[in-house]
Amino acid sequence: MKVFSNSVTFNYSWEEVSIANWQKYSPWNEKCTHVIAVDTLSRTVDPATGILRTERLITCKQSAPEWLKSIFGGVDESQVFETSYIDPHSKTVTMVAQNLTWSNLINVQETVIYRPLNDHQTQFEQAAKITALCGGWQRIKSNIEDALVKRFHENALKGREGFEAVLAMSRKVFAEEREREKMALIQAQAVNIRMVA
Amino acid sequence: MSQSLAKECNEAKERYDTCFLKWYSEKYLRGIGSLENNECSELFKQYSKCLQGPLKERGIDKMLVEAREDNKENDALYLGRKK
């Protein structure tokens, strides 16, 4: 088994980050083109804790080294099952993901946590456990795990860059929307004043 | 927003995602509004219904059964529930 971990500070509030998180794989993110689809499977709020629990299916398409591809039957599309828990009281976003495809060959489990560092910054912690299950051959198992850790690391870098772009765009769009609403309100008030005068 | 794995569900997904994002940022994070029977519930029903066929066709529905079973530990951990 190999472990991969990563931590990043984003210069955005926890609220902004948790909103932008839902749009991480939108067209605003040009880095994570390996994620080709995101589908929401379920969404509930736990009545006892107020925690928002969401299940999503993430579809990835990524080229792999030839030797790895042949072990996986030449298919380069895979699915990941992600469950997220958002606790607005403790301001925590926790996301756990596991691979659905090839689960008889490899097991990748990832945990991501977003927590506020302060009012304007959010800390991102990521940890992944990667295990190749092809019983027996140690060296093959180790090579597969190494290749997956490397790929995980590359994707993490792309993910961070891409998410920064989404955060910046999200802040811009929200600000523009607030400005539009303000202008509409001012215009409405001006009309009212004119009508009353 | 990102695409759906089933092209035919893209429109339903986009409508639902847009509604959810608004609800999430304007209500949920401010501690108001409920998920039950809210403005997005009907949109979610339509989107989910659209996905059912494609998930079954690709055998994903079967894989989800096992994945959800595996995930019960996480539910216990993060929702503070007993298994």
PDB file of C-alpha atoms in Angstrom:
ATOM      1  CA  MET A   1       0.000   0.000   0.000  1.00  0.00           C
ATOM      2  CA  LYS A   2       1.227   3.488  -0.786  1.00  0.00           C
ATOM      3  CA  VAL A   3       0.080   6.704   0.831  1.00  0.00           C
ATOM      4  CA  PHE A   4      -0.142  10.124  -0.723  1.00  0.00           C
ATOM      5  CA  SER A   5      -0.824  13.299   1.230  1.00  0.00           C
ATOM      6  CA  ASN A   6      -1.037  16.925   0.375  1.00  0.00           C
ATOM      7  CA  SER A   7      -2.074  20.166   2.043  1.00  0.00           C
ATOM      8  CA  VAL A   8      -2.807  23.575   0.547  1.00  0.00           C
ATOM      9  CA  THR A   9      -3.956  26.951   1.838  1.00  0.00           C
ATOM     10  CA  PHE A  10      -6.500  28.808  -0.282  1.00  0.00           C
ATOM     11  CA  ASN A  11      -6.836  32.551   0.222  1.00  0.00           C
ATOM     12  CA  TYR A  12     -10.613  32.432   0.279  1.00  0.00           C
ATOM     13  CA  SER A  13     -13.136  32.084   3.104  1.00  0.00           C
ATOM     14  CA  TRP A  14     -14.496  28.651   3.966  1.00  0.00           C
ATOM     15  CA  GLU A  15     -17.928  29.676   2.655  1.00  0.00           C
ATOM     16  CA  GLU A  16     -16.483  30.685  -0.719  1.00  0.00           C
ATOM     17  CA  VAL A  17     -14.461  27.497  -0.915  1.00  0.00           C
ATOM     18  CA  SER A  18     -17.407  25.270  -0.051  1.00  0.00           C
ATOM     19  CA  ILE A  19     -19.521  26.951  -2.736  1.00  0.00           C
ATOM     20  CA  ALA A  20     -16.782  26.792  -5.388  1.00  0.00           C
ATOM     21  CA  ASN A  21     -16.173  23.151  -4.473  1.00  0.00           C
ATOM     22  CA  TRP A  22     -19.422  22.223  -6.204  1.00  0.00           C
ATOM     23  CA  GLN A  23     -18.085  23.809  -9.382  1.00  0.00           C
ATOM     24  CA  LYS A  24     -14.570  22.420  -9.200  1.00  0.00           C
ATOM     25  CA  TYR A  25     -14.979  20.448 -12.421  1.00  0.00           C
ATOM     26  CA  SER A  26     -16.925  23.081 -14.334  1.00  0.00           C
ATOM     27  CA  PRO A  27     -15.597  24.604 -17.591  1.00  0.00           C
ATOM     28  CA  TRP A  28     -13.928  27.314 -15.446  1.00  0.00           C
ATOM     29  CA  ASN A  29     -11.391  24.659 -14.566  1.00  0.00           C
ATOM     30  CA  GLU A  30      -9.241  24.082 -17.614  1.00  0.00           C
ATOM     31  CA  LYS A  31      -6.741  21.936 -15.786  1.00  0.00           C
ATOM     32  CA  CYS A  32      -8.872  18.970 -14.792  1.00  0.00           C
ATOM     33  CA  THR A  33      -9.940  17.848 -18.233  1.00  0.00           C
ATOM     34  CA  HIS A  34      -9.477  14.252 -17.088  1.00  0.00           C
ATOM     35  CA  VAL A  35     -12.768  14.608 -15.201  1.00  0.00           C
ATOM     36  CA  ILE A  36     -15.361  14.281 -17.935  1.00  0.00           C
ATOM     37  CA  ALA A  37     -18.577  14.007 -15.924  1.00  0.00           C
ATOM     38  CA  VAL A  38     -19.932  14.633 -12.439  1.00  0.00           C
ATOM     39  CA  ASP A  39     -23.358  13.336 -11.434  1.00  0.00           C
ATOM     40  CA  THR A  40     -25.171  13.828  -8.147  1.00  0.00           C
ATOM     41  CA  LEU A  41     -26.728  10.565  -6.972  1.00  0.00           C
ATOM     42  CA  SER A  42     -28.253  11.615  -3.676  1.00  0.00           C
ATOM     43  CA  ARG A  43     -28.475  14.502  -1.285  1.00  0.00           C
ATOM     44  CA  THR A  44     -29.835  14.565   2.276  1.00  0.00           C
ATOM     45  CA  VAL A  45     -29.586  16.722   5.364  1.00  0.00           C
ATOM     46  CA  ASP A  46     -29.107  14.715   8.533  1.00  0.00           C
ATOM     47  CA  PRO A  47     -31.875  15.922  10.871  1.00  0.00           C
ATOM     48  CA  ALA A  48     -29.812  15.372  14.019  1.00  0.00           C
ATOM     49  CA  THR A  49     -26.693  17.292  12.980  1.00  0.00           C
ATOM     50  CA  GLY A  50     -27.756  19.443  10.022  1.00  0.00           C
ATOM     51  CA  ILE A  51     -24.948  17.867   8.017  1.00  0.00           C
ATOM     52  CA  LEU A  52     -25.446  17.915   4.239  1.00  0.00           C
ATOM     53  CA  ARG A  53     -24.551  14.495   2.865  1.00  0.00           C
ATOM     54  CA  THR A  54     -24.082  14.198  -0.897  1.00  0.00           C
ATOM     55  CA  GLU A  55     -23.204  11.206  -3.049  1.00  0.00           C
ATOM     56  CA  ARG A  56     -21.644  11.902  -6.415  1.00  0.00           C
ATOM     57  CA  LEU A  57     -20.366   9.805  -9.284  1.00  0.00           C
ATOM     58  CA  ILE A  58     -17.268  11.183 -10.971  1.00  0.00           C
ATOM     59  CA  THR A  59     -16.289   9.885 -14.378  1.00  0.00           C
ATOM     60  CA  CYS A  60     -12.659  10.193 -15.415  1.00  0.00           C
ATOM     61  CA  LYS A  61     -10.896   9.576 -18.678  1.00  0.00           C
ATOM     62  CA  GLN A  62      -7.169   9.576 -18.478  1.00  0.00           C
ATOM     63  CA  SER A  63      -4.420   8.101 -20.554  1.00  0.00           C
ATOM     64  CA  ALA A  64      -2.275   5.637 -18.676  1.00  0.00           C
ATOM     65  CA  PRO A  65       1.124   4.149 -19.449  1.00  0.00           C
ATOM     66  CA  GLU A  66       0.723   1.267 -21.894  1.00  0.00           C
ATOM     67  CA  TRP A  67       1.747  -1.453 -19.426  1.00  0.00           C
ATOM     68  CA  LEU A  68      -0.806  -0.191 -16.909  1.00  0.00           C
ATOM     69  CA  LYS A  69      -3.464   0.085 -19.600  1.00  0.00           C
ATOM     70  CA  SER A  70      -3.031  -3.537 -20.560  1.00  0.00           C
ATOM     71  CA  ILE A  71      -3.633  -4.641 -16.962  1.00  0.00           C
ATOM     72  CA  PHE A  72      -6.825  -2.640 -17.003  1.00  0.00           C
ATOM     73  CA  GLY A  73      -8.012  -4.149 -20.266  1.00  0.00           C
ATOM     74  CA  GLY A  74      -7.209  -1.076 -22.357  1.00  0.00           C
ATOM     75  CA  VAL A  75     -10.096   0.919 -20.916  1.00  0.00           C
ATOM     76  CA  ASP A  76      -9.207   4.450 -19.914  1.00  0.00           C
ATOM     77  CA  GLU A  77     -12.576   5.546 -18.524  1.00  0.00           C
ATOM     78  CA  SER A  78     -13.278   4.984 -14.836  1.00  0.00           C
ATOM     79  CA  GLN A  79     -15.763   5.938 -12.173  1.00  0.00           C
ATOM     80  CA  VAL A  80     -15.164   7.239  -8.662  1.00  0.00           C
ATOM     81  CA  PHE A  81     -17.794   7.213  -5.910  1.00  0.00           C
ATOM     82  CA  GLU A  82     -17.584  10.251  -3.664  1.00  0.00           C
ATOM     83  CA  THR A  83     -19.525  10.984  -0.475  1.00  0.00           C
ATOM     84  CA  SER A  84     -19.252  14.409   1.078  1.00  0.00           C
ATOM     85  CA  TYR A  85     -20.326  15.685   4.476  1.00  0.00           C
ATOM     86  CA  ILE A  86     -20.715  19.405   5.041  1.00  0.00           C
ATOM     87  CA  ASP A  87     -21.069  20.588   8.624  1.00  0.00           C
ATOM     88  CA  PRO A  88     -21.970  24.288   8.559  1.00  0.00           C
ATOM     89  CA  HIS A  89     -21.662  24.572  12.357  1.00  0.00           C
ATOM     90  CA  SER A  90     -18.109  23.321  12.641  1.00  0.00           C
ATOM     91  CA  LYS A  91     -17.357  24.650   9.112  1.00  0.00           C
ATOM     92  CA  THR A  92     -15.954  21.428   7.766  1.00  0.00           C
ATOM     93  CA  VAL A  93     -16.230  19.889   4.340  1.00  0.00           C
ATOM     94  CA  THR A  94     -15.193  16.228   4.396  1.00  0.00           C
ATOM     95  CA  MET A  95     -15.080  14.242   1.177  1.00  0.00           C
ATOM     96  CA  VAL A  96     -14.319  10.537   0.910  1.00  0.00           C
ATOM     97  CA  ALA A  97     -13.871   8.894  -2.442  1.00  0.00           C
ATOM     98  CA  GLN A  98     -13.132   5.396  -3.696  1.00  0.00           C
ATOM     99  CA  ASN A  99     -12.760   3.931  -7.157  1.00  0.00           C
ATOM    100  CA  LEU A 100     -15.732   1.988  -8.458  1.00  0.00           C
ATOM    101  CA  THR A 101     -14.094   0.694 -11.602  1.00  0.00           C
ATOM    102  CA  TRP A 102     -11.313  -1.901 -11.353  1.00  0.00           C
ATOM    103  CA  SER A 103     -12.048  -2.343  -7.649  1.00  0.00           C
ATOM    104  CA  ASN A 104     -11.019  -5.978  -8.017  1.00  0.00           C
ATOM    105  CA  LEU A 105      -7.579  -4.834  -9.144  1.00  0.00           C
ATOM    106  CA  ILE A 106      -6.852  -1.662  -7.210  1.00  0.00           C
ATOM    107  CA  ASN A 107      -8.207   0.142  -4.236  1.00  0.00           C
ATOM    108  CA  VAL A 108      -7.844   3.913  -4.053  1.00  0.00           C
ATOM    109  CA  GLN A 109      -9.382   5.677  -1.075  1.00  0.00           C
ATOM    110  CA  GLU A 110      -9.109   9.389  -0.713  1.00  0.00           C
ATOM    111  CA  THR A 111     -10.133  11.732   2.103  1.00  0.00           C
ATOM    112  CA  VAL A 112     -10.249  15.488   1.666  1.00  0.00           C
ATOM    113  CA  ILE A 113     -11.024  18.043   4.374  1.00  0.00           C
ATOM    114  CA  TYR A 114     -11.596  21.776   3.972  1.00  0.00           C
ATOM    115  CA  ARG A 115     -11.526  23.810   7.193  1.00  0.00           C
ATOM    116  CA  PRO A 116     -11.207  27.529   7.844  1.00  0.00           C
ATOM    117  CA  LEU A 117      -7.760  28.774   8.828  1.00  0.00           C
ATOM    118  CA  ASN A 118      -9.213  32.195   9.589  1.00  0.00           C
ATOM    119  CA  ASP A 119     -11.933  34.426   8.109  1.00  0.00           C
ATOM    120  CA  HIS A 120     -10.133  34.757   4.797  1.00  0.00           C
ATOM    121  CA  GLN A 121      -8.258  31.511   4.388  1.00  0.00           C
ATOM    122  CA  THR A 122      -9.162  27.867   4.115  1.00  0.00           C
ATOM    123  CA  GLN A 123      -6.962  24.853   4.697  1.00  0.00           C
ATOM    124  CA  PHE A 124      -7.215  21.849   2.375  1.00  0.00           C
ATOM    125  CA  GLU A 125      -5.915  18.454   3.554  1.00  0.00           C
ATOM    126  CA  GLN A 126      -5.829  15.458   1.252  1.00  0.00           C
ATOM    127  CA  ALA A 127      -4.773  11.893   1.974  1.00  0.00           C
ATOM    128  CA  ALA A 128      -4.980   8.857  -0.273  1.00  0.00           C
ATOM    129  CA  LYS A 129      -4.292   5.174   0.265  1.00  0.00           C
ATOM    130  CA  ILE A 130      -3.427   3.245  -2.863  1.00  0.00           C
ATOM    131  CA  THR A 131      -3.357  -0.543  -2.857  1.00  0.00           C
ATOM    132  CA  ALA A 132      -2.876  -2.907  -5.771  1.00  0.00           C
ATOM    133  CA  LEU A 133      -4.747  -6.124  -5.149  1.00  0.00           C
ATOM    134  CA  CYS A 134      -3.373  -8.429  -7.832  1.00  0.00           C
ATOM    135  CA  GLY A 135      -2.403 -11.097  -5.318  1.00  0.00           C
ATOM    136  CA  GLY A 136       1.104 -12.478  -5.420  1.00  0.00           C
ATOM    137  CA  TRP A 137       3.599 -10.546  -7.519  1.00  0.00           C
ATOM    138  CA  GLN A 138       5.074  -7.959  -5.147  1.00  0.00           C
ATOM    139  CA  ARG A 139       7.048  -6.072  -7.769  1.00  0.00           C
ATOM    140  CA  ILE A 140       4.080  -5.659 -10.097  1.00  0.00           C
ATOM    141  CA  LYS A 141       1.924  -4.516  -7.179  1.00  0.00           C
ATOM    142  CA  SER A 142       4.582  -2.014  -6.137  1.00  0.00           C
ATOM    143  CA  ASN A 143       5.019  -0.704  -9.696  1.00  0.00           C
ATOM    144  CA  ILE A 144       1.285  -0.234 -10.094  1.00  0.00           C
ATOM    145  CA  GLU A 145       1.081   1.570  -6.762  1.00  0.00           C
ATOM    146  CA  ASP A 146       4.021   3.820  -7.663  1.00  0.00           C
ATOM    147  CA  ALA A 147       2.483   4.719 -11.029  1.00  0.00           C
ATOM    148  CA  LEU A 148      -0.843   5.533  -9.353  1.00  0.00           C
ATOM    149  CA  VAL A 149       0.803   7.664  -6.656  1.00  0.00           C
ATOM    150  CA  LYS A 150       2.644   9.597  -9.377  1.00  0.00           C
ATOM    151  CA  ARG A 151      -0.588  10.108 -11.295  1.00  0.00           C
ATOM    152  CA  PHE A 152      -2.352  11.131  -8.068  1.00  0.00           C
ATOM    153  CA  HIS A 153       0.341  13.713  -7.412  1.00  0.00           C
ATOM    154  CA  GLU A 154       0.056  15.115 -10.969  1.00  0.00           C
ATOM    155  CA  ASN A 155      -3.712  15.306 -10.663  1.00  0.00           C
ATOM    156  CA  ALA A 156      -3.427  16.990  -7.274  1.00  0.00           C
ATOM    157  CA  LEU A 157      -1.270  19.741  -8.790  1.00  0.00           C
ATOM    158  CA  LYS A 158      -3.711  20.192 -11.672  1.00  0.00           C
ATOM    159  CA  GLY A 159      -6.588  20.104  -9.217  1.00  0.00           C
ATOM    160  CA  ARG A 160      -5.123  22.844  -7.091  1.00  0.00           C
ATOM    161  CA  GLU A 161      -4.378  25.103 -10.070  1.00  0.00           C
ATOM    162  CA  GLY A 162      -7.771  24.432 -11.587  1.00  0.00           C
ATOM    163  CA  PHE A 163      -9.585  25.060  -8.293  1.00  0.00           C
ATOM    164  CA  GLU A 164      -7.792  28.410  -7.855  1.00  0.00           C
ATOM    165  CA  ALA A 165      -9.205  29.436 -11.235  1.00  0.00           C
ATOM    166  CA  VAL A 166     -12.709  28.350 -10.170  1.00  0.00           C
ATOM    167  CA  LEU A 167     -12.420  30.250  -6.853  1.00  0.00           C
ATOM    168  CA  ALA A 168     -11.341  33.443  -8.641  1.00  0.00           C
ATOM    169  CA  MET A 169     -14.151  33.154 -11.201  1.00  0.00           C
ATOM    170  CA  SER A 170     -16.732  32.336  -8.529  1.00  0.00           C
ATOM    171  CA  ARG A 171     -15.764  35.418  -6.497  1.00  0.00           C
ATOM    172  CA  LYS A 172     -15.955  37.609  -9.624  1.00  0.00           C
ATOM    173  CA  VAL A 173     -19.358  36.220 -10.647  1.00  0.00           C
ATOM    174  CA  PHE A 174     -20.841  36.627  -7.152  1.00  0.00           C
ATOM    175  CA  ALA A 175     -19.536  40.208  -6.948  1.00  0.00           C
ATOM    176  CA  GLU A 176     -21.015  41.037 -10.362  1.00  0.00           C
ATOM    177  CA  GLU A 177     -24.338  39.531  -9.314  1.00  0.00           C
ATOM    178  CA  ARG A 178     -24.392  41.577  -6.095  1.00  0.00           C
ATOM    179  CA  GLU A 179     -23.579  44.730  -8.093  1.00  0.00           C
ATOM    180  CA  ARG A 180     -26.427  43.969 -10.525  1.00  0.00           C
ATOM    181  CA  GLU A 181     -28.865  43.465  -7.647  1.00  0.00           C
ATOM    182  CA  LYS A 182     -27.719  46.721  -6.038  1.00  0.00           C
ATOM    183  CA  MET A 183     -28.251  48.669  -9.284  1.00  0.00           C
ATOM    184  CA  ALA A 184     -31.681  47.123  -9.773  1.00  0.00           C
ATOM    185  CA  LEU A 185     -32.609  48.106  -6.214  1.00  0.00           C
ATOM    186  CA  ILE A 186     -31.375  51.691  -6.687  1.00  0.00           C
ATOM    187  CA  GLN A 187     -33.307  51.996  -9.954  1.00  0.00           C
ATOM    188  CA  ALA A 188     -36.456  50.627  -8.321  1.00  0.00           C
ATOM    189  CA  GLN A 189     -36.100  53.124  -5.478  1.00  0.00           C
ATOM    190  CA  ALA A 190     -35.562  55.987  -7.964  1.00  0.00           C
ATOM    191  CA  VAL A 191     -38.785  55.023  -9.750  1.00  0.00           C
ATOM    192  CA  ASN A 192     -40.632  54.953  -6.413  1.00  0.00           C
ATOM    193  CA  ILE A 193     -39.343  58.402  -5.458  1.00  0.00           C
ATOM    194  CA  ARG A 194     -40.399  59.806  -8.843  1.00  0.00           C
ATOM    195  CA  MET A 195     -43.853  58.269  -8.474  1.00  0.00           C
ATOM    196  CA  VAL A 196     -44.300  59.711  -5.026  1.00  0.00           C
ATOM    197  CA  ALA A 197     -42.954  63.167  -5.844  1.00  0.00           C
TER     198      ALA A 197
ATOM    199  CA  MET B   1     -21.164  23.149 -14.571  1.00  0.00           C
ATOM    200  CA  SER B   2     -19.683  19.840 -15.545  1.00  0.00           C
ATOM    201  CA  GLN B   3     -21.434  17.366 -17.821  1.00  0.00           C
ATOM    202  CA  SER B   4     -23.398  14.270 -16.959  1.00  0.00           C
ATOM    203  CA  LEU B   5     -22.120  10.839 -17.927  1.00  0.00           C
ATOM    204  CA  ALA B   6     -25.341  10.566 -19.921  1.00  0.00           C
ATOM    205  CA  LYS B   7     -25.624  13.317 -22.553  1.00  0.00           C
ATOM    206  CA  GLU B   8     -29.415  13.141 -22.524  1.00  0.00           C
ATOM    207  CA  CYS B   9     -29.403  14.180 -18.841  1.00  0.00           C
ATOM    208  CA  ASN B  10     -27.240  17.281 -19.276  1.00  0.00           C
ATOM    209  CA  GLU B  11     -30.132  19.722 -19.402  1.00  0.00           C
ATOM    210  CA  ALA B  12     -31.894  18.284 -16.358  1.00  0.00           C
ATOM    211  CA  LYS B  13     -28.583  18.209 -14.522  1.00  0.00           C
ATOM    212  CA  GLU B  14     -27.765  21.828 -15.347  1.00  0.00           C
ATOM    213  CA  ARG B  15     -31.183  23.007 -14.130  1.00  0.00           C
ATOM    214  CA  TYR B  16     -30.823  21.083 -10.906  1.00  0.00           C
ATOM    215  CA  ASP B  17     -27.179  22.115 -10.292  1.00  0.00           C
ATOM    216  CA  THR B  18     -27.988  25.805 -10.790  1.00  0.00           C
ATOM    217  CA  CYS B  19     -30.929  25.567  -8.391  1.00  0.00           C
ATOM    218  CA  PHE B  20     -28.898  23.689  -5.796  1.00  0.00           C
ATOM    219  CA  LEU B  21     -25.994  26.146  -5.905  1.00  0.00           C
ATOM    220  CA  LYS B  22     -28.373  29.045  -5.284  1.00  0.00           C
ATOM    221  CA  TRP B  23     -30.088  27.193  -2.414  1.00  0.00           C
ATOM    222  CA  TYR B  24     -26.751  26.183  -0.932  1.00  0.00           C
ATOM    223  CA  SER B  25     -25.183  29.655  -0.982  1.00  0.00           C
ATOM    224  CA  GLU B  26     -28.273  31.723  -0.152  1.00  0.00           C
ATOM    225  CA  LYS B  27     -30.089  29.436   2.259  1.00  0.00           C
ATOM    226  CA  TYR B  28     -28.182  26.454   3.584  1.00  0.00           C
ATOM    227  CA  LEU B  29     -25.003  28.358   4.500  1.00  0.00           C
ATOM    228  CA  ARG B  30     -27.130  31.020   6.204  1.00  0.00           C
ATOM    229  CA  GLY B  31     -28.924  28.416   8.277  1.00  0.00           C
ATOM    230  CA  ILE B  32     -32.283  28.889   6.605  1.00  0.00           C
ATOM    231  CA  GLY B  33     -34.374  26.771   4.268  1.00  0.00           C
ATOM    232  CA  SER B  34     -34.731  23.027   4.184  1.00  0.00           C
ATOM    233  CA  LEU B  35     -33.747  20.367   1.671  1.00  0.00           C
ATOM    234  CA  GLU B  36     -37.061  18.531   1.999  1.00  0.00           C
ATOM    235  CA  ASN B  37     -39.565  19.602  -0.678  1.00  0.00           C
ATOM    236  CA  ASN B  38     -37.694  22.735  -1.544  1.00  0.00           C
ATOM    237  CA  GLU B  39     -37.468  24.636  -4.811  1.00  0.00           C
ATOM    238  CA  CYS B  40     -34.995  22.103  -6.229  1.00  0.00           C
ATOM    239  CA  SER B  41     -36.687  18.850  -5.206  1.00  0.00           C
ATOM    240  CA  GLU B  42     -38.731  18.456  -8.368  1.00  0.00           C
ATOM    241  CA  LEU B  43     -35.697  19.232 -10.551  1.00  0.00           C
ATOM    242  CA  PHE B  44     -33.681  16.618  -8.690  1.00  0.00           C
ATOM    243  CA  LYS B  45     -36.407  14.021  -9.192  1.00  0.00           C
ATOM    244  CA  GLN B  46     -36.369  14.651 -12.941  1.00  0.00           C
ATOM    245  CA  TYR B  47     -32.590  14.514 -13.163  1.00  0.00           C
ATOM    246  CA  SER B  48     -32.341  11.322 -11.060  1.00  0.00           C
ATOM    247  CA  LYS B  49     -35.026   9.647 -13.117  1.00  0.00           C
ATOM    248  CA  CYS B  50     -33.068  10.431 -16.276  1.00  0.00           C
ATOM    249  CA  LEU B  51     -29.904   8.879 -14.811  1.00  0.00           C
ATOM    250  CA  GLN B  52     -31.483   5.588 -13.773  1.00  0.00           C
ATOM    251  CA  GLY B  53     -31.352   3.997 -17.220  1.00  0.00           C
ATOM    252  CA  PRO B  54     -27.744   4.964 -18.067  1.00  0.00           C
ATOM    253  CA  LEU B  55     -26.494   3.832 -14.636  1.00  0.00           C
ATOM    254  CA  LYS B  56     -28.110   0.449 -15.099  1.00  0.00           C
ATOM    255  CA  GLU B  57     -26.862   0.080 -18.685  1.00  0.00           C
ATOM    256  CA  ARG B  58     -23.275   0.565 -17.583  1.00  0.00           C
ATOM    257  CA  GLY B  59     -23.594  -1.760 -14.617  1.00  0.00           C
ATOM    258  CA  ILE B  60     -22.810   1.137 -12.294  1.00  0.00           C
ATOM    259  CA  ASP B  61     -25.931   0.530 -10.195  1.00  0.00           C
ATOM    260  CA  LYS B  62     -24.506  -2.831  -9.116  1.00  0.00           C
ATOM    261  CA  MET B  63     -21.091  -1.369  -8.255  1.00  0.00           C
ATOM    262  CA  LEU B  64     -22.816   1.301  -6.156  1.00  0.00           C
ATOM    263  CA  VAL B  65     -24.421  -1.300  -3.883  1.00  0.00           C
ATOM    264  CA  GLU B  66     -21.012  -2.514  -2.741  1.00  0.00           C
ATOM    265  CA  ALA B  67     -19.519   0.987  -2.577  1.00  0.00           C
ATOM    266  CA  ARG B  68     -22.371   2.175  -0.358  1.00  0.00           C
ATOM    267  CA  GLU B  69     -21.896  -0.821   1.918  1.00  0.00           C
ATOM    268  CA  ASP B  70     -18.183   0.000   2.180  1.00  0.00           C
ATOM    269  CA  ASN B  71     -19.027   3.600   2.964  1.00  0.00           C
ATOM    270  CA  LYS B  72     -21.140   2.828   6.046  1.00  0.00           C
ATOM    271  CA  GLU B  73     -18.020   3.186   8.197  1.00  0.00           C
ATOM    272  CA  ASN B  74     -17.555   6.728   6.922  1.00  0.00           C
ATOM    273  CA  ASP B  75     -21.178   7.542   7.665  1.00  0.00           C
ATOM    274  CA  ALA B  76     -20.675   6.382  11.232  1.00  0.00           C
ATOM    275  CA  LEU B  77     -17.529   8.464  11.521  1.00  0.00           C
ATOM    276  CA  TYR B  78     -18.726  11.682   9.901  1.00  0.00           C
ATOM    277  CA  LEU B  79     -22.368  11.653  10.890  1.00  0.00           C
ATOM    278  CA  GLY B  80     -21.653  10.415  14.392  1.00  0.00           C
ATOM    279  CA  ARG B  81     -24.028   7.514  13.915  1.00  0.00           C
ATOM    280  CA  LYS B  82     -23.715   4.036  15.303  1.00  0.00           C
ATOM    281  CA  LYS B  83     -23.259   1.360  12.578  1.00  0.00           C
TER     282      LYS B  83
END
